[in-house]
mmCIF file of C-alpha atoms and ligand atoms in Angstrom:
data_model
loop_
_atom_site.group_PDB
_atom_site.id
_atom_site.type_symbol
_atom_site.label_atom_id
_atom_site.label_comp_id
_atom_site.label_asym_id
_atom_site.label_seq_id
_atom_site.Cartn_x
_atom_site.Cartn_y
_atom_site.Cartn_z
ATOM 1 C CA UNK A 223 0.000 0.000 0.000
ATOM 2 C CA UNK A 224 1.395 3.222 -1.255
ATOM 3 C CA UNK A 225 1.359 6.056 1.204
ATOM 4 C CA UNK A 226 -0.316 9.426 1.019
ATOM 5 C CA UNK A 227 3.252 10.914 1.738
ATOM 6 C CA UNK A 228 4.876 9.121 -1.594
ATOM 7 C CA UNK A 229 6.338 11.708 -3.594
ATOM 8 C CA UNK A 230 4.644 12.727 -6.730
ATOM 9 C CA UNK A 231 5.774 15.691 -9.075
ATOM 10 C CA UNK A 232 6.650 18.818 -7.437
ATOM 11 C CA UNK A 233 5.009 21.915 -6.589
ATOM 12 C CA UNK A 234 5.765 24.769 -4.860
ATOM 13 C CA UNK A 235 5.405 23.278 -1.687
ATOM 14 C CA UNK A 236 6.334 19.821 -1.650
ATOM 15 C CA UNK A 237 8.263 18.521 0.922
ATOM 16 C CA UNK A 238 12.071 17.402 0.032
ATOM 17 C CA UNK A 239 12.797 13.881 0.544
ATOM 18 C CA UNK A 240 15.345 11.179 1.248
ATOM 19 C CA UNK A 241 16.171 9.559 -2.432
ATOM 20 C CA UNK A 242 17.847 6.496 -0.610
ATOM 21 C CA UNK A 243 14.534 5.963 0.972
ATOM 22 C CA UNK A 244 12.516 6.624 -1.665
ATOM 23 C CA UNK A 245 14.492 4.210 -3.682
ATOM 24 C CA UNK A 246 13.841 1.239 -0.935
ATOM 25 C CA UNK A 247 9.815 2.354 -1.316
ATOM 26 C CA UNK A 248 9.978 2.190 -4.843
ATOM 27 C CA UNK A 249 11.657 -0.401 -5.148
ATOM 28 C CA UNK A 250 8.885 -2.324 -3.296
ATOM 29 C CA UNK A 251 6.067 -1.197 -5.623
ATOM 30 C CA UNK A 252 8.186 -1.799 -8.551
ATOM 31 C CA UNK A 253 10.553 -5.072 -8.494
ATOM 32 C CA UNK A 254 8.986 -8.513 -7.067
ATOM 33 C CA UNK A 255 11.319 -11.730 -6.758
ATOM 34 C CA UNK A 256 10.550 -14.299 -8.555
ATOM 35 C CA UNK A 257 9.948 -18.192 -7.223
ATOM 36 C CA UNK A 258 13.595 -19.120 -8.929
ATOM 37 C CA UNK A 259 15.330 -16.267 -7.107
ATOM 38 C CA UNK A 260 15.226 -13.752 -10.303
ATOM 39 C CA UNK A 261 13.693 -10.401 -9.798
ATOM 40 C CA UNK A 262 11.241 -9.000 -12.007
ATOM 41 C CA UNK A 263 10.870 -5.734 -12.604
ATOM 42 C CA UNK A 264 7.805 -3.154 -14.035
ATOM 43 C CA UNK A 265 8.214 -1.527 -17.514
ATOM 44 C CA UNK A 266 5.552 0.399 -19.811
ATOM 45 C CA UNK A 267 7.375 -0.418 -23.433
ATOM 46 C CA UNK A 268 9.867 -1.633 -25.642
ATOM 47 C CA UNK A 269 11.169 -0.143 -28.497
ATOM 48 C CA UNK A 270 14.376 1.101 -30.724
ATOM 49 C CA UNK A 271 15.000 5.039 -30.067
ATOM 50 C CA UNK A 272 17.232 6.678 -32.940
ATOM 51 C CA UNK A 273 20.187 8.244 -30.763
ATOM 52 C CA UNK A 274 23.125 6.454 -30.343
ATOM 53 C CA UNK A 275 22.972 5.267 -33.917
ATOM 54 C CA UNK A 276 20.148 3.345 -32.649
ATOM 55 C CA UNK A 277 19.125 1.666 -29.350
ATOM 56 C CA UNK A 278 17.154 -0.685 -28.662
ATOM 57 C CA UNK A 279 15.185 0.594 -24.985
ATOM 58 C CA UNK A 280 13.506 -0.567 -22.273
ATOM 59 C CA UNK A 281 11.586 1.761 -20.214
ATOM 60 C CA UNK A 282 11.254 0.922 -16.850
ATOM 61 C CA UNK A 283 9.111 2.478 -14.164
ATOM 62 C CA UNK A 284 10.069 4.416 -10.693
ATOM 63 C CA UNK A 285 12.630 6.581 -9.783
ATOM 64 C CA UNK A 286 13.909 8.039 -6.745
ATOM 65 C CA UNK A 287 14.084 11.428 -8.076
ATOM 66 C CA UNK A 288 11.709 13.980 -9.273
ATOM 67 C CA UNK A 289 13.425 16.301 -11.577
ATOM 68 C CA UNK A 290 11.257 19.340 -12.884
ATOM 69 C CA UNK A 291 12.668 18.858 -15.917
ATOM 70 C CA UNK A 292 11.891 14.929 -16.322
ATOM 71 C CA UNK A 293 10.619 13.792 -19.491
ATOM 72 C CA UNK A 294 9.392 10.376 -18.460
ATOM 73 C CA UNK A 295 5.953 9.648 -18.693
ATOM 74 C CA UNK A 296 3.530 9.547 -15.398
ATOM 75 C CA UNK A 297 4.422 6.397 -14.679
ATOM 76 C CA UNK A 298 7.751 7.802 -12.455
ATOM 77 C CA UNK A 299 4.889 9.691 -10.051
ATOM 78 C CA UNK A 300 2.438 6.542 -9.959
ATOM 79 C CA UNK A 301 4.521 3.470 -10.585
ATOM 80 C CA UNK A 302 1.324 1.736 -8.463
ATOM 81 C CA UNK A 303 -0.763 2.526 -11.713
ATOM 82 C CA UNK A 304 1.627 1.990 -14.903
ATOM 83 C CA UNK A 305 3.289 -1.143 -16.371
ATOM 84 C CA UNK A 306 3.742 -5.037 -16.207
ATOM 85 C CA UNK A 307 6.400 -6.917 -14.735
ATOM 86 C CA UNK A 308 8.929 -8.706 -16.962
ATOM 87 C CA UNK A 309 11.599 -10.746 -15.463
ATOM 88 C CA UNK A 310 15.149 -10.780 -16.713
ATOM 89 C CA UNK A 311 15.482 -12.960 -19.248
ATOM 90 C CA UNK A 312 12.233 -11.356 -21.129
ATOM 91 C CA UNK A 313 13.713 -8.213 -20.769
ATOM 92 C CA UNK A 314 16.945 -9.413 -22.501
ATOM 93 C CA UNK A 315 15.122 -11.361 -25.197
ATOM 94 C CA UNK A 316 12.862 -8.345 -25.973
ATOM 95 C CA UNK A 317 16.106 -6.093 -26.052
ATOM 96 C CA UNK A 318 17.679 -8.990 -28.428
ATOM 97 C CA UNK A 319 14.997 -9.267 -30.333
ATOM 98 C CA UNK A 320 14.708 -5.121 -31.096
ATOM 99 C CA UNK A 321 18.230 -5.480 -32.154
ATOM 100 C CA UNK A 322 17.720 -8.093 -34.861
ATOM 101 C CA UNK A 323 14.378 -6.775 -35.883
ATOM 102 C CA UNK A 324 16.091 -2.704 -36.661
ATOM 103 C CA UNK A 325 19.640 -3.863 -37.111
ATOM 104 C CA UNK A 326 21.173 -2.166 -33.652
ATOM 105 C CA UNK A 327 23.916 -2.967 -31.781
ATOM 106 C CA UNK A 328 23.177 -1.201 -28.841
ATOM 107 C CA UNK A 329 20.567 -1.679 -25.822
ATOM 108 C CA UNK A 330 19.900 -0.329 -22.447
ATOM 109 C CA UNK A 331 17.248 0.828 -19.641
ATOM 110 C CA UNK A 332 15.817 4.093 -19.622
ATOM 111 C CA UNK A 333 12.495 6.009 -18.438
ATOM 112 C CA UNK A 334 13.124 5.861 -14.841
ATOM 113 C CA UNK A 335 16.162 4.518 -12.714
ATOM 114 C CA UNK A 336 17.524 1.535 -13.454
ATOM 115 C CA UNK A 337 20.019 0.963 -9.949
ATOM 116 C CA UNK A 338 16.334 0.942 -7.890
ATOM 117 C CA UNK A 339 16.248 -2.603 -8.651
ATOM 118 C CA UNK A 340 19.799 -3.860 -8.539
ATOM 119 C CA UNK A 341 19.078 -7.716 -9.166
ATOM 120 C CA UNK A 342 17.009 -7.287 -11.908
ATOM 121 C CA UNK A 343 19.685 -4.740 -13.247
ATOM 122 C CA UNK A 344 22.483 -7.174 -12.666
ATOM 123 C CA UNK A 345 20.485 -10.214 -14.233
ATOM 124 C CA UNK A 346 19.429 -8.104 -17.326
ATOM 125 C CA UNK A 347 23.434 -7.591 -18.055
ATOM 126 C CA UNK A 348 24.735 -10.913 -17.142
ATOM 127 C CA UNK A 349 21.747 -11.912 -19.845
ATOM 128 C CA UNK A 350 23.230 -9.170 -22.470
ATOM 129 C CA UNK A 351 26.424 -10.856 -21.853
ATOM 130 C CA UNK A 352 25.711 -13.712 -23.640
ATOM 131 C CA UNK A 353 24.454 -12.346 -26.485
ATOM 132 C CA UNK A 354 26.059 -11.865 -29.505
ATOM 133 C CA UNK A 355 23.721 -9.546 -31.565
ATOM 134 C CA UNK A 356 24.110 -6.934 -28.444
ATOM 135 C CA UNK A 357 27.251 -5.406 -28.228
ATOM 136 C CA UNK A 358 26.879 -2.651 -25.651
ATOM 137 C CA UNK A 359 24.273 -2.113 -22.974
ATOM 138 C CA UNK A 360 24.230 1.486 -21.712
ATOM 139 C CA UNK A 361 23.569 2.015 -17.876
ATOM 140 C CA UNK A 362 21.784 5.592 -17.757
ATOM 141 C CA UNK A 363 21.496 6.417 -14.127
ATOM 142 C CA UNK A 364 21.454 9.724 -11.949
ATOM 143 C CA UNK A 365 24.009 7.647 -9.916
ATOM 144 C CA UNK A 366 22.931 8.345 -6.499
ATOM 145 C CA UNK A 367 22.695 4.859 -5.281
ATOM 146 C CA UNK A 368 25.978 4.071 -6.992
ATOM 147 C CA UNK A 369 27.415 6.772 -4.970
ATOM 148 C CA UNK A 370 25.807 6.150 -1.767
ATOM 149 C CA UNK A 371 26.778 1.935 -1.749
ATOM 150 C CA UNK A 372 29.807 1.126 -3.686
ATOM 151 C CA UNK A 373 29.186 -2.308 -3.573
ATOM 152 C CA UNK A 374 26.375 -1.192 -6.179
ATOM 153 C CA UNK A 375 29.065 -0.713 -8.507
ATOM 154 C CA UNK A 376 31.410 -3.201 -7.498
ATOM 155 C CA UNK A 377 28.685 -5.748 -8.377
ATOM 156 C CA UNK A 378 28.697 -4.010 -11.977
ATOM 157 C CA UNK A 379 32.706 -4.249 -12.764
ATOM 158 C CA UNK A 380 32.627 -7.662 -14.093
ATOM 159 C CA UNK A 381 30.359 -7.052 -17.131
ATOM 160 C CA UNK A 382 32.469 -6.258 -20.252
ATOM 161 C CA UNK A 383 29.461 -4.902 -21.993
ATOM 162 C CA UNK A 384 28.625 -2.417 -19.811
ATOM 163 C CA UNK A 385 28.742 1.733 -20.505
ATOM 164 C CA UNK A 386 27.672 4.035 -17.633
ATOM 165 C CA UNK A 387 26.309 7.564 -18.302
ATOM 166 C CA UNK A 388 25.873 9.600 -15.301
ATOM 167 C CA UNK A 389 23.727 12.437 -15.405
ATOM 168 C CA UNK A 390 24.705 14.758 -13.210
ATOM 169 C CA UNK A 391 20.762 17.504 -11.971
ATOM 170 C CA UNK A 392 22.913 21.048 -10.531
ATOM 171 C CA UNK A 393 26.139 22.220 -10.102
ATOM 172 C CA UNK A 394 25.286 22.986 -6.216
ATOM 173 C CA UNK A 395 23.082 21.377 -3.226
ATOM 174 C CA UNK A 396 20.594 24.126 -3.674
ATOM 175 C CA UNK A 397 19.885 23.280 -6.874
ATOM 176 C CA UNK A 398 19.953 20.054 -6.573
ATOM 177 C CA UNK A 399 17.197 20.188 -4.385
ATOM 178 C CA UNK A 400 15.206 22.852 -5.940
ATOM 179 C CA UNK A 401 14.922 20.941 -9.723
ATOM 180 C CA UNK A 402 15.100 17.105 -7.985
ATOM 181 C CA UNK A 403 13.135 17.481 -4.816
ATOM 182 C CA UNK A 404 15.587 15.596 -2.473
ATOM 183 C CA UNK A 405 17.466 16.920 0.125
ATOM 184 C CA UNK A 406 20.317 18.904 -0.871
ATOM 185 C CA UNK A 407 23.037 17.031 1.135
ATOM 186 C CA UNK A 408 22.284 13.847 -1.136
ATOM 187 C CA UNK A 409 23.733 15.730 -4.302
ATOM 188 C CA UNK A 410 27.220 14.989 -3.416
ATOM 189 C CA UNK A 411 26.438 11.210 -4.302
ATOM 190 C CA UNK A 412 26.398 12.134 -7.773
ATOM 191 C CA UNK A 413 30.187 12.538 -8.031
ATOM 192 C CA UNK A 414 30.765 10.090 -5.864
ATOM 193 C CA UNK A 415 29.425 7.928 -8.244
ATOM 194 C CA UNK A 416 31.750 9.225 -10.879
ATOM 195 C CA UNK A 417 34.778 8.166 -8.206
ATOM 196 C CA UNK A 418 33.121 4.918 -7.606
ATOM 197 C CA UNK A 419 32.669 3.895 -10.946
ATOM 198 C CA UNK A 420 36.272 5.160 -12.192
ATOM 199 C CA UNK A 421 37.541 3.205 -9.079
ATOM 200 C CA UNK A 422 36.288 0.093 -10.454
ATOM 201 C CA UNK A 423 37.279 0.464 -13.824
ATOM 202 C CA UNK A 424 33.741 0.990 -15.874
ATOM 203 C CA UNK A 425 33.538 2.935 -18.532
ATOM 204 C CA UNK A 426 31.775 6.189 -17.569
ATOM 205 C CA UNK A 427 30.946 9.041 -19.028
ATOM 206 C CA UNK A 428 28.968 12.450 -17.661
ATOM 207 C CA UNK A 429 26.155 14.289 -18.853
ATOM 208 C CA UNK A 430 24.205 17.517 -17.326
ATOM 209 C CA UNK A 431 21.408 19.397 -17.890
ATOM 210 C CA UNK A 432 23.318 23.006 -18.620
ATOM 211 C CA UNK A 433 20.377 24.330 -20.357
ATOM 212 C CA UNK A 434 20.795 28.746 -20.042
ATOM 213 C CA UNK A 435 17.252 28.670 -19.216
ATOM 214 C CA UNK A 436 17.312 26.985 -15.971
ATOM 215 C CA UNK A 437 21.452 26.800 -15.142
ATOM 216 C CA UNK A 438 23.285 30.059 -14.442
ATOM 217 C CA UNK A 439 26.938 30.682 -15.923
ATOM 218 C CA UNK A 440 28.269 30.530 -12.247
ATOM 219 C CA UNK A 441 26.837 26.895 -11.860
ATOM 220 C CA UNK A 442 27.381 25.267 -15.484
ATOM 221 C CA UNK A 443 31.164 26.125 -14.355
ATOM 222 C CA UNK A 444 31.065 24.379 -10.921
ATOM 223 C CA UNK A 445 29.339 21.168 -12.549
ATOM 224 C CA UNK A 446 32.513 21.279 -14.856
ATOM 225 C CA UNK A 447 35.027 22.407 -12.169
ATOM 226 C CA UNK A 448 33.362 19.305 -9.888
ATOM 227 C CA UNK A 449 33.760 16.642 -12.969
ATOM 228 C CA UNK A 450 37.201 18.259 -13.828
ATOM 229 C CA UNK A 451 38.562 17.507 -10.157
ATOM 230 C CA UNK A 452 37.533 14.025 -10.584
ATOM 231 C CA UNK A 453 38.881 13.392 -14.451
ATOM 232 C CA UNK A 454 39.653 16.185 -16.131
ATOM 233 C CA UNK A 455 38.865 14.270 -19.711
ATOM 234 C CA UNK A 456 35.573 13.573 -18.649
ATOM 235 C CA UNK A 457 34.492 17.474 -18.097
ATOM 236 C CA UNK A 458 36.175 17.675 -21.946
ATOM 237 C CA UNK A 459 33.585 15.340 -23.296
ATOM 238 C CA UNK A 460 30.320 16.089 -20.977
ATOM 239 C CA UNK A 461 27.376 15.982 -22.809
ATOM 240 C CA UNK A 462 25.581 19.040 -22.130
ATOM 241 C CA UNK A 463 21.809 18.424 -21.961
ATOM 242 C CA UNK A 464 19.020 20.934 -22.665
ATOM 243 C CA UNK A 465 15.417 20.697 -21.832
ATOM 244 C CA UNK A 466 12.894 19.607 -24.578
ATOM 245 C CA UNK A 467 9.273 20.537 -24.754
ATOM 246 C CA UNK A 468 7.531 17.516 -24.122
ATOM 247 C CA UNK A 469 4.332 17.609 -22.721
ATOM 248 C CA UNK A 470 5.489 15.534 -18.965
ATOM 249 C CA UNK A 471 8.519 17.803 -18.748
ATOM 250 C CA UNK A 472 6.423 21.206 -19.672
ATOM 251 C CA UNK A 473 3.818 20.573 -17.109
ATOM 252 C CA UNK A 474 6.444 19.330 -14.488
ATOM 253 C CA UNK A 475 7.696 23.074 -14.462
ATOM 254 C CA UNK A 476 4.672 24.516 -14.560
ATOM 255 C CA UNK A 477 3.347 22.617 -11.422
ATOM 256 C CA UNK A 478 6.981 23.165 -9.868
ATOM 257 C CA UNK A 479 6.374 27.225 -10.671
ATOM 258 C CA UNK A 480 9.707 26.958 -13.087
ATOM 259 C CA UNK A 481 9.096 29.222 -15.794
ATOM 260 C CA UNK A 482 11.925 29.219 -18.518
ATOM 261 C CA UNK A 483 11.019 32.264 -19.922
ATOM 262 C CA UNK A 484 11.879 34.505 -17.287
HETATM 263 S S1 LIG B 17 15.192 12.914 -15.215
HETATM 264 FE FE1 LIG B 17 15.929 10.840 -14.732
HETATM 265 S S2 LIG B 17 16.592 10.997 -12.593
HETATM 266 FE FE2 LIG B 17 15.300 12.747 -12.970
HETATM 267 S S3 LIG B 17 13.252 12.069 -12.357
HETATM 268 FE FE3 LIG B 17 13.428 11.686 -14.558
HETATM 269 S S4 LIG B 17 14.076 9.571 -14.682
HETATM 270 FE FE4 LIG B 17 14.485 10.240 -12.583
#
């Protein structure tokens, strides 16, 4: 039973939150293990998206953030209400099967946060391991569980496959807090899981929303400055993100009382 206190999207007034513990409540509307010991987890679709040369995507439900700027559909606010469990291996085969099907190389998780459920995560990429027609699966996560537990990460080191993107929400805790509703002293674990991941030797790289709308000169430098002290190569190649009009992220703003105009 999902609580009245759950975090949904914000507004002006809601209450900042505890992402590790919204994580573990998520989690439990979101992942169920399975009678053979696999862990199932909800998603709302399947299908190839047309960046990275092509990917093939699952989109998961739940996250334990609630960026204003978040283009996922409404099943990140009421994971109770949106999508169907699928355990591991139907994930992979789904993912395999997109591949074939639009002649991709690539797969990975996207839509909400994929390190909520960290078995079914794991599973999914010892699957991808073993087959041939995928030859990377891309980890897109806003890294604050793999900051807060490194043995998150170290269970990810042994897959060869494996590319993580981090995307980093603010340059400073303020921020942080003000476009992501947690608690500002959580957005330190969003470098740290830069320094974890580097640590155990997975490829990494960062991205961050910079857009001029909503990030201030002063701050796009200190998200740079921040990535530069931990690999100065890494701030060279960050992928600077803007926001796009959809219709989830538009309203998000609106009901957060972000206007980008101003
Ligand atoms: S942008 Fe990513 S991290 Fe932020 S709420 Fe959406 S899915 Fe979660």
């Amino acid at each position: 039973m999902i609580g009245s206190e759950y975090p949904r999207y914000l507004t002006k007034t809601s209450k900042r939150f505890n992402p590790i513990e919204l994580a573990e409540i998520t989690r439990k509307i979101v992942c169920k293990t399975c009678s053979d010991g696999a862990e199932a987890r909800k998603y709302t679709d399947f299908y190839v998206v047309w960046v990275y040369q092509g990917i093939a995507t699952g989109y998961v439900v739940g996250c334990n953030l609630r960026c204003v700027f978040c283009w996922s559909d409404f099943s990140r606010d009421y994971p109770e209400l949106y999508g169907e469990f699928y355990r591991p291996d139907e994930v992979a085969e789904k993912l395999r099967r997109l591949c074939v099907e639009e002649g991709v190389e690539r797969a990975r998780i996207s839509g909400g946060e994929p390190t909520i459920c960290l078995d079914h995560l794991v599973q999914v990429v010892e699957e991808v391991e073993h087959i041939p027609e995928i030859e990377t699966f891309l980890l897109e996560t806003n890294g604050i569980l793999l900051g807060y537990d490194e043995s998150y990460v170290k269970k990810l080191a042994q897959f060869k496959k494996l590319i993580v993107r981090v995307s980093l929400k603010a340059g400073t805790p303020e921020e942080f807090s003000r476009r992501t509703g947690a608690l500002p002293e959580f957005h330190e674990l969003q470098f740290r899981a830069i320094r974890n991941l580097l640590k155990h030797g997975i490829t990494t790289y960062v991205a961050a929303v910079t857009d001029p709308r909503l990030v201030k000169p002063e701050e796009r430098r200190e998200i740079f400055r921040k990535t530069s002290e931990i690999d100065p190569v890494l701030a060279q190649i960050l992928e600077e993100e803007t926001i796009d009009p959809y219709e989830t992220s538009l309203m998000r703003l609106e009901a957060a009382g972000i206007d980008l105009s101003q």
